[in-house]
Coordinates of C-alpha atoms and ligand atoms in Angstrom, one line a residue:
X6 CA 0.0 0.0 0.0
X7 CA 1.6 3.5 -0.9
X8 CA 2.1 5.9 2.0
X9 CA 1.1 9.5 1.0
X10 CA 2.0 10.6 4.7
X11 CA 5.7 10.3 6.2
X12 CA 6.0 9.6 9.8
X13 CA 7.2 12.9 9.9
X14 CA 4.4 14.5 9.0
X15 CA 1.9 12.1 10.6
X16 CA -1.6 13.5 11.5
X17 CA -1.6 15.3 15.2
X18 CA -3.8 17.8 15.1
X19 CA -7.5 17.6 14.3
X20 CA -10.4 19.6 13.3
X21 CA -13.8 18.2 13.5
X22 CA -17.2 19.7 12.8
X23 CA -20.8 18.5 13.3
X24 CA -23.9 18.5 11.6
X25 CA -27.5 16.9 13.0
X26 CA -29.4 16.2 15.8
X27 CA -27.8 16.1 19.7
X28 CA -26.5 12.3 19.3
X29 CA -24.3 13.3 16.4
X30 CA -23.3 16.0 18.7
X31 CA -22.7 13.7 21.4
X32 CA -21.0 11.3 19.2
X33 CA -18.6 14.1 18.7
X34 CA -17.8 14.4 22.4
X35 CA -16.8 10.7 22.2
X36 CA -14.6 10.8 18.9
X37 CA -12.9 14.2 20.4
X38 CA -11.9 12.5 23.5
X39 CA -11.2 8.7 21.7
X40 CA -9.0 11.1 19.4
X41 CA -6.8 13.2 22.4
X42 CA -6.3 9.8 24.3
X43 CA -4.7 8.2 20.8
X44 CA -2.9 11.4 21.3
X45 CA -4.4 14.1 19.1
X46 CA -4.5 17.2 19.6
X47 CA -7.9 19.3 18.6
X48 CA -7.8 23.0 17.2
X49 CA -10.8 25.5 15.8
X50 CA -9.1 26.5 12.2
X51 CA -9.4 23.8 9.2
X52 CA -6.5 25.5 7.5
X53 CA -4.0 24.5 10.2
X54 CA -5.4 20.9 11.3
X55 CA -3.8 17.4 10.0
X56 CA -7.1 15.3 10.0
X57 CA -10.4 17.3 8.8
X58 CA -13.5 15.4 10.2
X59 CA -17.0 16.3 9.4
X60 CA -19.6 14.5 11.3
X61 CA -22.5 14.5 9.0
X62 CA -26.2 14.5 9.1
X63 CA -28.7 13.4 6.5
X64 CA -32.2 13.7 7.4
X65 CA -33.9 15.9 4.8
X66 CA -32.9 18.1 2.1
X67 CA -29.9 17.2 -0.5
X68 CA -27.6 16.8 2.7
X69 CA -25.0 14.4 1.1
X70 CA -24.6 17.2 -1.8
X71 CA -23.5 19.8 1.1
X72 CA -20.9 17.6 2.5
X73 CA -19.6 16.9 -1.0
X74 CA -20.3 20.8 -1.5
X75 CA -18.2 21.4 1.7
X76 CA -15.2 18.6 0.8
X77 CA -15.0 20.6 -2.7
X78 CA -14.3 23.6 -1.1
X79 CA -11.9 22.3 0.9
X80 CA -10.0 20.0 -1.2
X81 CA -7.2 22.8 -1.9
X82 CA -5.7 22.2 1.0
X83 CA -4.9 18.3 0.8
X84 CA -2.3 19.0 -0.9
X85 CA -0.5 20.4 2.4
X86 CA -1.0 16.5 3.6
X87 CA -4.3 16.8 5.2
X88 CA -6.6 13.7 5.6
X89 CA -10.2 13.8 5.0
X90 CA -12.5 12.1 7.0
X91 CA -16.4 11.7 6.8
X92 CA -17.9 10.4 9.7
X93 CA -22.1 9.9 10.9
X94 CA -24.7 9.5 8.8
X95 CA -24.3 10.9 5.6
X96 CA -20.9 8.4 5.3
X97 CA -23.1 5.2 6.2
X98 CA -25.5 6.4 3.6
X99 CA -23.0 7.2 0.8
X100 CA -20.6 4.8 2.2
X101 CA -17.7 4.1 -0.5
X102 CA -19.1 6.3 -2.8
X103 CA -17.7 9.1 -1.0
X104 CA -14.2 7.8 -2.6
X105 CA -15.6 8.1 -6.1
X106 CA -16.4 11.7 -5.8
X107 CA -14.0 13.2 -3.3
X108 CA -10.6 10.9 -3.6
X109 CA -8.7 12.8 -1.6
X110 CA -10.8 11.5 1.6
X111 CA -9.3 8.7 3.6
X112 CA -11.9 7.5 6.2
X113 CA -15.7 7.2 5.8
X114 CA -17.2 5.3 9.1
X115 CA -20.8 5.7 10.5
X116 CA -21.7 5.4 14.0
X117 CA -22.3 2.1 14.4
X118 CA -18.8 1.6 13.9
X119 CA -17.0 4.0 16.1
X120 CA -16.0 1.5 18.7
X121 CA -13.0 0.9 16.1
X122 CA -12.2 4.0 15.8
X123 CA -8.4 3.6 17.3
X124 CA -8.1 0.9 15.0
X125 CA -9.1 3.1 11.8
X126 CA -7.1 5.8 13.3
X127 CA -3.9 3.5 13.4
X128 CA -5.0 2.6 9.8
X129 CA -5.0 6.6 9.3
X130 CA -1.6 6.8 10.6
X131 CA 0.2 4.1 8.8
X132 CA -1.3 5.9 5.9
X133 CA -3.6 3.9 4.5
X134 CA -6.5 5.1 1.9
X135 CA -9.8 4.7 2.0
X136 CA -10.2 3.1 5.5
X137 CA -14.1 2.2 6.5
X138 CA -16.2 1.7 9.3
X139 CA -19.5 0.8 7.3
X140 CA -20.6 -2.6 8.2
X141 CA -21.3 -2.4 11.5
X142 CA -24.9 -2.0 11.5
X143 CA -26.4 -5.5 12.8
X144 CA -23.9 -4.9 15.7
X145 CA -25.4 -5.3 19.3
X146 CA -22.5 -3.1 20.5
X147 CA -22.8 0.5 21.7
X148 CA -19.9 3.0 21.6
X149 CA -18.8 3.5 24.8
X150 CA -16.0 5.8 26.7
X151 CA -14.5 6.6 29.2
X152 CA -12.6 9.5 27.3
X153 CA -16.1 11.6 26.2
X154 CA -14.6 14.9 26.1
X155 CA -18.1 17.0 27.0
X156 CA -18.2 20.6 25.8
X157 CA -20.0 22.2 28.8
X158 CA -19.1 21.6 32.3
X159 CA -22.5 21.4 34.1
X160 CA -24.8 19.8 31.7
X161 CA -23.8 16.4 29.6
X162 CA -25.5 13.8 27.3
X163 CA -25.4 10.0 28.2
X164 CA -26.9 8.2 25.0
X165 CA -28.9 5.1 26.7
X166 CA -29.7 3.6 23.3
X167 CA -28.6 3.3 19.9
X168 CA -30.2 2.9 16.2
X169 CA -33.9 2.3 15.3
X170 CA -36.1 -0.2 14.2
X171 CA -39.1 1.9 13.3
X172 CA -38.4 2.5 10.1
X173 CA -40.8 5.2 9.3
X174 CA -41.8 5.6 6.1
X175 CA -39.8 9.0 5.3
X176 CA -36.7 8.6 7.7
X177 CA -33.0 7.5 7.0
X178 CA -32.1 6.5 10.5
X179 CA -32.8 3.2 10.7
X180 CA -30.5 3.2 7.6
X181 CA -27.9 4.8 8.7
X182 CA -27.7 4.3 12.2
X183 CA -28.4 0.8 12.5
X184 CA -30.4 -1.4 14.3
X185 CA -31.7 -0.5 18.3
X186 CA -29.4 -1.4 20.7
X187 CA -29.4 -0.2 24.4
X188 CA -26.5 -0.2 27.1
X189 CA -26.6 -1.7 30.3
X190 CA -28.4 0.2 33.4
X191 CA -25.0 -0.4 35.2
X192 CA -23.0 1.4 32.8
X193 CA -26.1 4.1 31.9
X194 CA -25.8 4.7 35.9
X195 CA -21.7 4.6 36.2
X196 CA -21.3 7.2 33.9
X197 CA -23.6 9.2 35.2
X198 CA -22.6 8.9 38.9
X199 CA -18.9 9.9 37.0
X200 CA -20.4 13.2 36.0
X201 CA -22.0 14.1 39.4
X202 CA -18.4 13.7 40.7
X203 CA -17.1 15.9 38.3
X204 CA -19.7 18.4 39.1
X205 CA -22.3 18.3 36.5
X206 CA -25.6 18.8 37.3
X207 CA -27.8 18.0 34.2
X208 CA -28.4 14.9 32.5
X209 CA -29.8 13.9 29.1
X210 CA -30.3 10.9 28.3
X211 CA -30.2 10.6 24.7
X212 CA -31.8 7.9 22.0
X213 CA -33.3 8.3 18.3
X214 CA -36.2 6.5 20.7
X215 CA -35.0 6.9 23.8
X216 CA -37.9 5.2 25.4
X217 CA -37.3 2.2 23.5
X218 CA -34.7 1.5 25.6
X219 CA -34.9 -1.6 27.2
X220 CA -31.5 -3.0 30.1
X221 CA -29.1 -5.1 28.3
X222 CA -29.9 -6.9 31.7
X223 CA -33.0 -6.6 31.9
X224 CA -32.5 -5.0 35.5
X225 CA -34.6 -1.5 35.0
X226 CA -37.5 0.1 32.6
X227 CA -36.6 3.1 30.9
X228 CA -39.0 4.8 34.1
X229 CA -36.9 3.3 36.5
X230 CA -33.7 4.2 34.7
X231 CA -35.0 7.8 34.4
X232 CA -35.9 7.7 38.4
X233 CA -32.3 6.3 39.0
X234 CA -30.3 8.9 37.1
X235 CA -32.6 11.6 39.1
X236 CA -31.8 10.0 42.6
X237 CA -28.1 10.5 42.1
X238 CA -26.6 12.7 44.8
X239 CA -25.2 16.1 43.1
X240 CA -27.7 15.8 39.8
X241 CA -30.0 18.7 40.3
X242 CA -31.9 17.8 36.4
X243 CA -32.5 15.4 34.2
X244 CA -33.5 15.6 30.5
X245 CA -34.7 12.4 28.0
X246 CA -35.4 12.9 24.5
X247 CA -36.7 11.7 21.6
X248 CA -39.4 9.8 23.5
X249 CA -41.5 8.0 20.8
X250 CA -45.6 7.5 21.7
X251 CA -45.3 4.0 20.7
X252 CA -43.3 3.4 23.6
X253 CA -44.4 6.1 26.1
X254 CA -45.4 4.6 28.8
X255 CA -47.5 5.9 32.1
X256 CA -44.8 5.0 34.5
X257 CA -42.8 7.9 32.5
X258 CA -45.4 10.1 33.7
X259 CA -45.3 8.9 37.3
X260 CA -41.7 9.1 37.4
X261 CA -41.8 12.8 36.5
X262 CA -44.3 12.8 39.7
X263 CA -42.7 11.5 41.9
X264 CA -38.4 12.1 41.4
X265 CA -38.6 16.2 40.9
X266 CA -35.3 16.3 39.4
X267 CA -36.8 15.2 37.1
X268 CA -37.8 17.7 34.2
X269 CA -41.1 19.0 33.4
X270 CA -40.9 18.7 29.8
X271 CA -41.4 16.0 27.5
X272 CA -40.8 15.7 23.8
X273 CA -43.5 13.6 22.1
X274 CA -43.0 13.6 18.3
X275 CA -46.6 13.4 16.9
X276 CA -45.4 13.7 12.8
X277 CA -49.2 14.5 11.6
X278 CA -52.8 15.1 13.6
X279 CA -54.1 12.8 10.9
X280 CA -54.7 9.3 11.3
X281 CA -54.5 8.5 7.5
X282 CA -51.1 10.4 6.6
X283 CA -50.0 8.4 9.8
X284 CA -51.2 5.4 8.7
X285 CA -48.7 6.1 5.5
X286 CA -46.2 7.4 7.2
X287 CA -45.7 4.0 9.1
X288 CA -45.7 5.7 12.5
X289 CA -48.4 2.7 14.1
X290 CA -51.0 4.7 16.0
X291 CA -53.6 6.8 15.5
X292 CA -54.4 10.7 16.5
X293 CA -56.6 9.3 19.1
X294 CA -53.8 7.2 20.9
X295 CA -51.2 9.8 20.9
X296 CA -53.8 11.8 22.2
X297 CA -54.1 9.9 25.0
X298 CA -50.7 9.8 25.9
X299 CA -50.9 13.0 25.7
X300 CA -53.8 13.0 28.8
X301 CA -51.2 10.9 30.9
X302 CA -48.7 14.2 30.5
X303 CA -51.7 16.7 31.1
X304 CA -52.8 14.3 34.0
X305 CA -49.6 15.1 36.0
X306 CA -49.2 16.5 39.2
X307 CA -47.3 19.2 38.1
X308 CA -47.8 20.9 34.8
X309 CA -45.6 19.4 32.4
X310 CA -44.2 21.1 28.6
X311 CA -45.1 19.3 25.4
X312 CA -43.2 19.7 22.3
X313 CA -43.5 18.4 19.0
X314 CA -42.0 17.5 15.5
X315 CA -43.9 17.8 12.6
X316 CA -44.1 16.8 8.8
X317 CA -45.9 18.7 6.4
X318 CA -46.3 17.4 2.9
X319 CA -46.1 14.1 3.0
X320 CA -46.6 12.5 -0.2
X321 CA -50.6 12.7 -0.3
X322 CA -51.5 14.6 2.6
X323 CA -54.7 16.5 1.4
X324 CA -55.2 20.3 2.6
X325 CA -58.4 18.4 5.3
X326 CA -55.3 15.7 6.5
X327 CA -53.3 18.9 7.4
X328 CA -56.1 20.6 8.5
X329 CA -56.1 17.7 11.0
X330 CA -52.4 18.8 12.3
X331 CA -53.1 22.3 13.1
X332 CA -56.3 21.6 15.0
X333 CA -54.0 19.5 16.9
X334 CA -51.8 22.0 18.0
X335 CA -55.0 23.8 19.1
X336 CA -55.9 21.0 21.5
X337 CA -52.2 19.7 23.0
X338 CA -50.7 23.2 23.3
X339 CA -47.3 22.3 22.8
X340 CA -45.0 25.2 23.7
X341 CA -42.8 24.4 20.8
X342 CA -42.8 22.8 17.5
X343 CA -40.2 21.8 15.0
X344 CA -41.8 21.6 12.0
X345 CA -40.1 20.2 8.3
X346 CA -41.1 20.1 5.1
X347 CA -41.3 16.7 4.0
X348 CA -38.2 15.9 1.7
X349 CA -37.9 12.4 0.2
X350 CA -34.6 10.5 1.1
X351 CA -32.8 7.8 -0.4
X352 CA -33.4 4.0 0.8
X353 CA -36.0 5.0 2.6
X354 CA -40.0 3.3 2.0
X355 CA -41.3 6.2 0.7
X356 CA -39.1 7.1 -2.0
X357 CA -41.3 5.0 -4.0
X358 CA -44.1 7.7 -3.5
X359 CA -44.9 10.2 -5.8
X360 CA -43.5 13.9 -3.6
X361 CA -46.6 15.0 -4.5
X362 CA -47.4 18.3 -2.6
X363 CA -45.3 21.2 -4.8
X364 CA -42.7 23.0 -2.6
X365 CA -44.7 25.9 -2.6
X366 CA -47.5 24.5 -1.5
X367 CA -45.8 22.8 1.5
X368 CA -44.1 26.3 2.1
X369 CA -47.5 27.4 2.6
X370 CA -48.9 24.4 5.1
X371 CA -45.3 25.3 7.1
X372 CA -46.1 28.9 7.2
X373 CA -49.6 28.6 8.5
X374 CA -48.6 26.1 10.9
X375 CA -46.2 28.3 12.6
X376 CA -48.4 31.2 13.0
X377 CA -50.9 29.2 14.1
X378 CA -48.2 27.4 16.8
X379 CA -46.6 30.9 17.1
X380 CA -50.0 32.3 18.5
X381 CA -50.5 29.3 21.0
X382 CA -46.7 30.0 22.4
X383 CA -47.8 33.6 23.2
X384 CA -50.9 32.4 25.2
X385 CA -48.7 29.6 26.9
X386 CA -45.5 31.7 27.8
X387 CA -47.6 34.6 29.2
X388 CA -49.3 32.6 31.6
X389 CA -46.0 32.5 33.5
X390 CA -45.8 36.4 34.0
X391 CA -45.6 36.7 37.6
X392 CA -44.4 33.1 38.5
X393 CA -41.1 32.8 40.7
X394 CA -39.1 29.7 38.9
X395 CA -35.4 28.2 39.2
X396 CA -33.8 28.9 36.0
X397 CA -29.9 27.4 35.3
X398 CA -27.8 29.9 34.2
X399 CA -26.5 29.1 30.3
X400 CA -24.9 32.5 29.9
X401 CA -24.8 36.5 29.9
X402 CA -25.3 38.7 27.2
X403 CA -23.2 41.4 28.5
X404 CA -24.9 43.9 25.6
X405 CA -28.3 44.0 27.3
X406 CA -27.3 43.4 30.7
X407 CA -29.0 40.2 30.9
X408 CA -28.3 36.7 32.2
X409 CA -29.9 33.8 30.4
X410 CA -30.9 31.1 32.2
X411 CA -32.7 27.9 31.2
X412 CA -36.4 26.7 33.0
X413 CA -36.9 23.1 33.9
X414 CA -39.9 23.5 31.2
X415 CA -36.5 24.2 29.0
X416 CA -37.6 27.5 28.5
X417 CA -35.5 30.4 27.8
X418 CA -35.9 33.1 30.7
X419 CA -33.8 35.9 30.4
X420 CA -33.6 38.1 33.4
X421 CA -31.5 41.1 35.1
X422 CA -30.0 41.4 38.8
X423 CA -29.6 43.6 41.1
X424 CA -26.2 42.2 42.3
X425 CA -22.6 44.1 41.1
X426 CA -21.3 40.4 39.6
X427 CA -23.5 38.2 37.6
X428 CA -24.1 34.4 38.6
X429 CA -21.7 32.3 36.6
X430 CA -22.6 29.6 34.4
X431 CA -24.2 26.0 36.0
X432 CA -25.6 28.2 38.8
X433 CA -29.8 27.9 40.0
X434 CA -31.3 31.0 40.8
X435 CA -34.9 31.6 41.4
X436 CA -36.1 34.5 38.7
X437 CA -39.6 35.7 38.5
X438 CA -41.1 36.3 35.0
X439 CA -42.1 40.0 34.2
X440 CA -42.8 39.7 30.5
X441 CA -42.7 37.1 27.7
X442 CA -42.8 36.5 24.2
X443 CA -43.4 33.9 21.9
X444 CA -40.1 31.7 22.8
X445 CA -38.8 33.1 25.8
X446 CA -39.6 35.2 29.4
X447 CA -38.3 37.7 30.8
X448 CA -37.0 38.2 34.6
X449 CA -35.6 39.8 37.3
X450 CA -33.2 37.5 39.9
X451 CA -35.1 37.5 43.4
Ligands
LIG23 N1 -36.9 9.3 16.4 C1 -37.7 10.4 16.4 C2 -37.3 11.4 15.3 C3 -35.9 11.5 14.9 S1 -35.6 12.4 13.4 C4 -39.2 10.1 16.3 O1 -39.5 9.1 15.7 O2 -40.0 10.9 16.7 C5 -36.1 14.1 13.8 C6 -37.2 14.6 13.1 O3 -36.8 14.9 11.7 C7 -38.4 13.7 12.9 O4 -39.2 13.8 14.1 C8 -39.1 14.3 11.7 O5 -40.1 15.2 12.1 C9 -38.0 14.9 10.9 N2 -37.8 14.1 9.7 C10 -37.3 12.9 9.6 N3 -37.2 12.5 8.3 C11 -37.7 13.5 7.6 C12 -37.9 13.7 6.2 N4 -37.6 12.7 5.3 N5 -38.4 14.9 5.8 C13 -38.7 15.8 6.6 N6 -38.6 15.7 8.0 C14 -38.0 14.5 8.4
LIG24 FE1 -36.9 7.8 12.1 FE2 -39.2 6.8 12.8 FE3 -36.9 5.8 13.8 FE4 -37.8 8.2 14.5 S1 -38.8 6.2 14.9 S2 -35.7 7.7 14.0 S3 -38.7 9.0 12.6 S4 -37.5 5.7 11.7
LIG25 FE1 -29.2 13.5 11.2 FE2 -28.3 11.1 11.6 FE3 -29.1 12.6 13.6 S1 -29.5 11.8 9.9 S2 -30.7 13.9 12.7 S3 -27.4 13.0 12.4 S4 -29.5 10.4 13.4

C-alpha cells in the first residue's frame, strides 16, 4: 500500500465539525476524547489541522450534496498532507461512494462503527486510503468511553440507546444508524454517577427513541432508569429525549411525579394530527392514541411542557389531513414545535411515493402552521408572567445586561440582577417572569 503521509508528517492535530441532531453531537464528544487519548490534539481553524472530520447528518434536504459541496471547497488544502474524514450518517448512507467523488478522503465510518475508531485511526496513521467503518450495522455493541470529552461543564449527554427499528416511512435512521441497541443500566448509571463527581448537574439521556430503551440486563424500565439517574446525589436535572408514543409509557409520567429532578418537559414527536397520513407514514397509532398519551402528561401532578416535531407534505396529505395537524396543536398546546417540510430520502419506503405536494404549497402548510403554533406559544409563555421559577444559568449577554438562564420547562428566561457580579454559568437561581414572548420570558433575579 503506498504511504502519502511520512511519519514525519503524521496527522496530530485535528479539526472536527458536526452537523444533526444532539446524538451526532454527542458522538462528537466521544470521537474528540477517543482522538486526544490516541494522542491528538484538537484545534478551531481547518487550515491548520492534520485530519479534517465532518460528522454529518442526512435527514432531509440534498444533505450528502453539502458535504460533497463542503469537501470541494476544501479540497485545496490536501495537498499540504491533510486527511479527509467523513464520519455519521451521511458516510453510512453514501458509504464508498464518498471515494468516487472526493478521492482525496481517507476515512468514511458511521456510528455504528466507532468502537474501532483507534483501529481506523492506526489505519489513518500508517497511511492507509480509503479506510471504512461501514458494516457495523447488525452490531449489538454500543460506543462506549470513558474519554467523552463533554463541551459544557455542568450539563452532559449519556446516549442510553442506539439505532432504530421503526423504520418510518420517510426517515433515513434506521439506515444509517443501524439497528436498536441499548447499554446496560449499570454502565447508563456509572457514567452518570462519573459526572455528578465531576460536578455536573444536568443529565440527558439521549436515544433516536430513547424510550425504546430496554436493560441489556433486563434490571430496569426506561421509568426506572429515568428515576435512578434523578436519585443520584449532586444531579439537580435530568433531561430524555426523543421519546417516541409508541413506547411512552404511564410509568414515564409517574416518574416525572414523583423524582422532581426530574424535568417537566417531555418531547412527544406526533409527525401529523391525521390518522390516514400516519397510517402512510408508518408511524403505528392513531391521533386518538397519541392523544391519549398526551392525557397521561396533562394528567400530571405538576404541569408538564409538550413539544412536537412535525411533517408537512407528505406525499398525499390532502389540505383536510393537514387541517387535522393544526387543529391539533389547538388541542395539546405544545410550547414548541419543530416543523419540516417533508423531503424524500434515499433507501428509505417512501421514495417509492410520488412527492406529491409542490414546494410551494408545503411552504404554505409550514407557514400557516407556525403562525398558528406561534400564536399558541404567546398564550402559553404569558401565563408564567408573575411566577417565581429556578432557571440554570447558560450564559450573559453582557450587551443587554442580561443573564440567560434555562427553566426546567426548557424554556429560555432571560432576566437582570440587582447584584454588582453576575451568577456564573451552572448556577440555579430563582427569577420571576415579568414579560414574555413567543419563545422566551423575561425576569428579574429574586
Ligand atoms: N426518532 C424520532 C425522530 C428523529 S428524526 C421520532 O421518531 O420521533 C427528527 C425529526 O426529523 C423527525 O421527528 C421528523 O419530524 C423529521 N424528519 C425525519 N425524516 C424526515 C424527512 N424525510 N423529511 C422531513 N422531515 C423529516
Ligand atoms: Fe426515524 Fe421513525 Fe426511527 Fe424516529 S422512529 S428515527 S422517525 S424511523
Ligand atoms: Fe441527522 Fe443522523 Fe441525527 S440523519 S438527525 S445525524 S441520526
Amino acid at each position: 500500500m503506498p504511504s502519502v503521509v511520512s511519519n514525519e508528517t503524521r496527522a496530530r492535530t485535528f479539526y472536527i465539525e458536526t452537523f444533526g441532531c444532539q446524538m451526532n453531537a454527542h458522538d462528537s464528544e466521544k470521537v474528540i476524547g477517543t482522538l486526544q487519548h490516541q494522542g491528538y490534539t484538537r484545534i478551531e481553524t481547518e487550515e491548520d489541522a492534520d485530519l479534517i472530520l465532518y460528522n454529518t447528518c442526512s435527514i432531509r434536504d440534498k444533505a450528502e450534496q453539502k458535504v460533497f459541496n463542503r469537501l470541494n471547497d476544501y479540497k485545496k488544502l490536501y495537498k499540504q498532507g491533510k486527511r479527509f474524514g467523513v464520519l455519521g450518517c451521511v458516510a453510512q448512507q453514501e458509504g464508498e461512494k464518498i471515494f468516487e467523488r472526493a478521492p482525496y478522503v481517507s476515512l468514511v465510518a458511521g456510528s455504528a462503527s466507532y468502537r474501532k475508531l483507534p483501529e481506523m485511526l492506526a489505519q489513518l496513521e500508517r497511511g492507509e486510503q480509503r479506510i471504512t467503518g461501514l458494516d457495523d450495522r447488525q452490531t449489538e455493541e454500543t460506543f462506549e468511553t470513558e474519554f467523552t470529552a463533554r463541551s459544557n461543564p455542568h450539563r452532559g449527554y449519556i446516549t442510553i440507546i442506539e439505532g432504530c427499528d421503526k423504520f418510518c416511512a420517510y426517515c433515513v435512521v434506521p439506515f444509517t444508524r443501524g439497528k436498536e441497541r441499548s447499554r446496560a443500566s449499570t454502565s447508563v448509571l456509572a457514567e452518570a454517577r462519573r459526572m455528578a463527581d465531576a460536578g455536573y448537574t444536568e443529565i440527558q439521556l439521549l436515544g433516536q427513541n430513547v424510550n425504546s430503551y430496554r436493560d441489556l440486563e433486563g434490571k430496569k424500565t426506561f421509568a426506572e432508569l429515568l428515576a435512578a439517574v434523578g436519585e443520584i446525589p449532586g444531579i439537580r436535572r435530568v433531561r430524555f429525549t426523543t421519546s417516541h408514543p409508541r413506547d411512552f409509557t404511564q410509568d414515564i409520567v409517574h416518574a416525572i411525579d414523583s423524582v422532581p429532578t426530574l424535568c417537566d418537559h417531555v418531547h412527544l414527536p406526533v409527525q401529523s394530527g391525521s390518522s390516514r397520513v400516519l397510517h402512510m407514514m408508518q408511524r403505528e397509532y392513531t391521533r386518538d392514541w397519541y392523544l391519549e398519551r398526551i392525557g397521561w402528561i396533562k394528567s400530571a401532578k405538576r404541569p408538564i411542557s409538550m413539544t412536537t416535531d412535525v411533517i408537512v407534505g407528505f406525499p398525499g396529505e390532502t389540505p383536510a389531513d393537514f387541517e387535522e395537524t393544526v387543529d391539533l396543536l389547538g388541542e395539546v398546546q405544545y410550547d414548541g414545535v419543530f416543523a419540516f417540510k417533508y423531503s424524500p430520502r434515499p433507501n428509505t419506503p417512501a421514495i417509492t411515493m410520488a412527492d406529491s405536494i409542490p414546494d410551494m404549497e408545503k411552504s404554505a402548510r409550514l407557514q400557516v402552521l407556525l403562525d398558528r403554533q406561534r400564536e399558541i406559544q404567546r398564550g402559553n409563555y404569558s401565563k408564567h408572567i408573575g411566577e417565581k421559577i429556578e432557571v440554570m444559568v447558560e450564559g450573559h449577554n453582557t450587551a443587554r445586561g442580561q443573564v440567560i438562564g434555562r427553566t426546567s420547562q426548557n424554556k429560555t428566561l432571560n432576566f437582570t440582577t440587582k447584584q454588582p457580579i453576575l451568577p456564573a454559568t451552572g448556577n440555579y437561581l430563582k427569577v420571576r417572569v415579568t414579560n414574555s414572548f413567543p419563545n422566551s420570558l423575561v425576569g428579574e433575579a429574586v
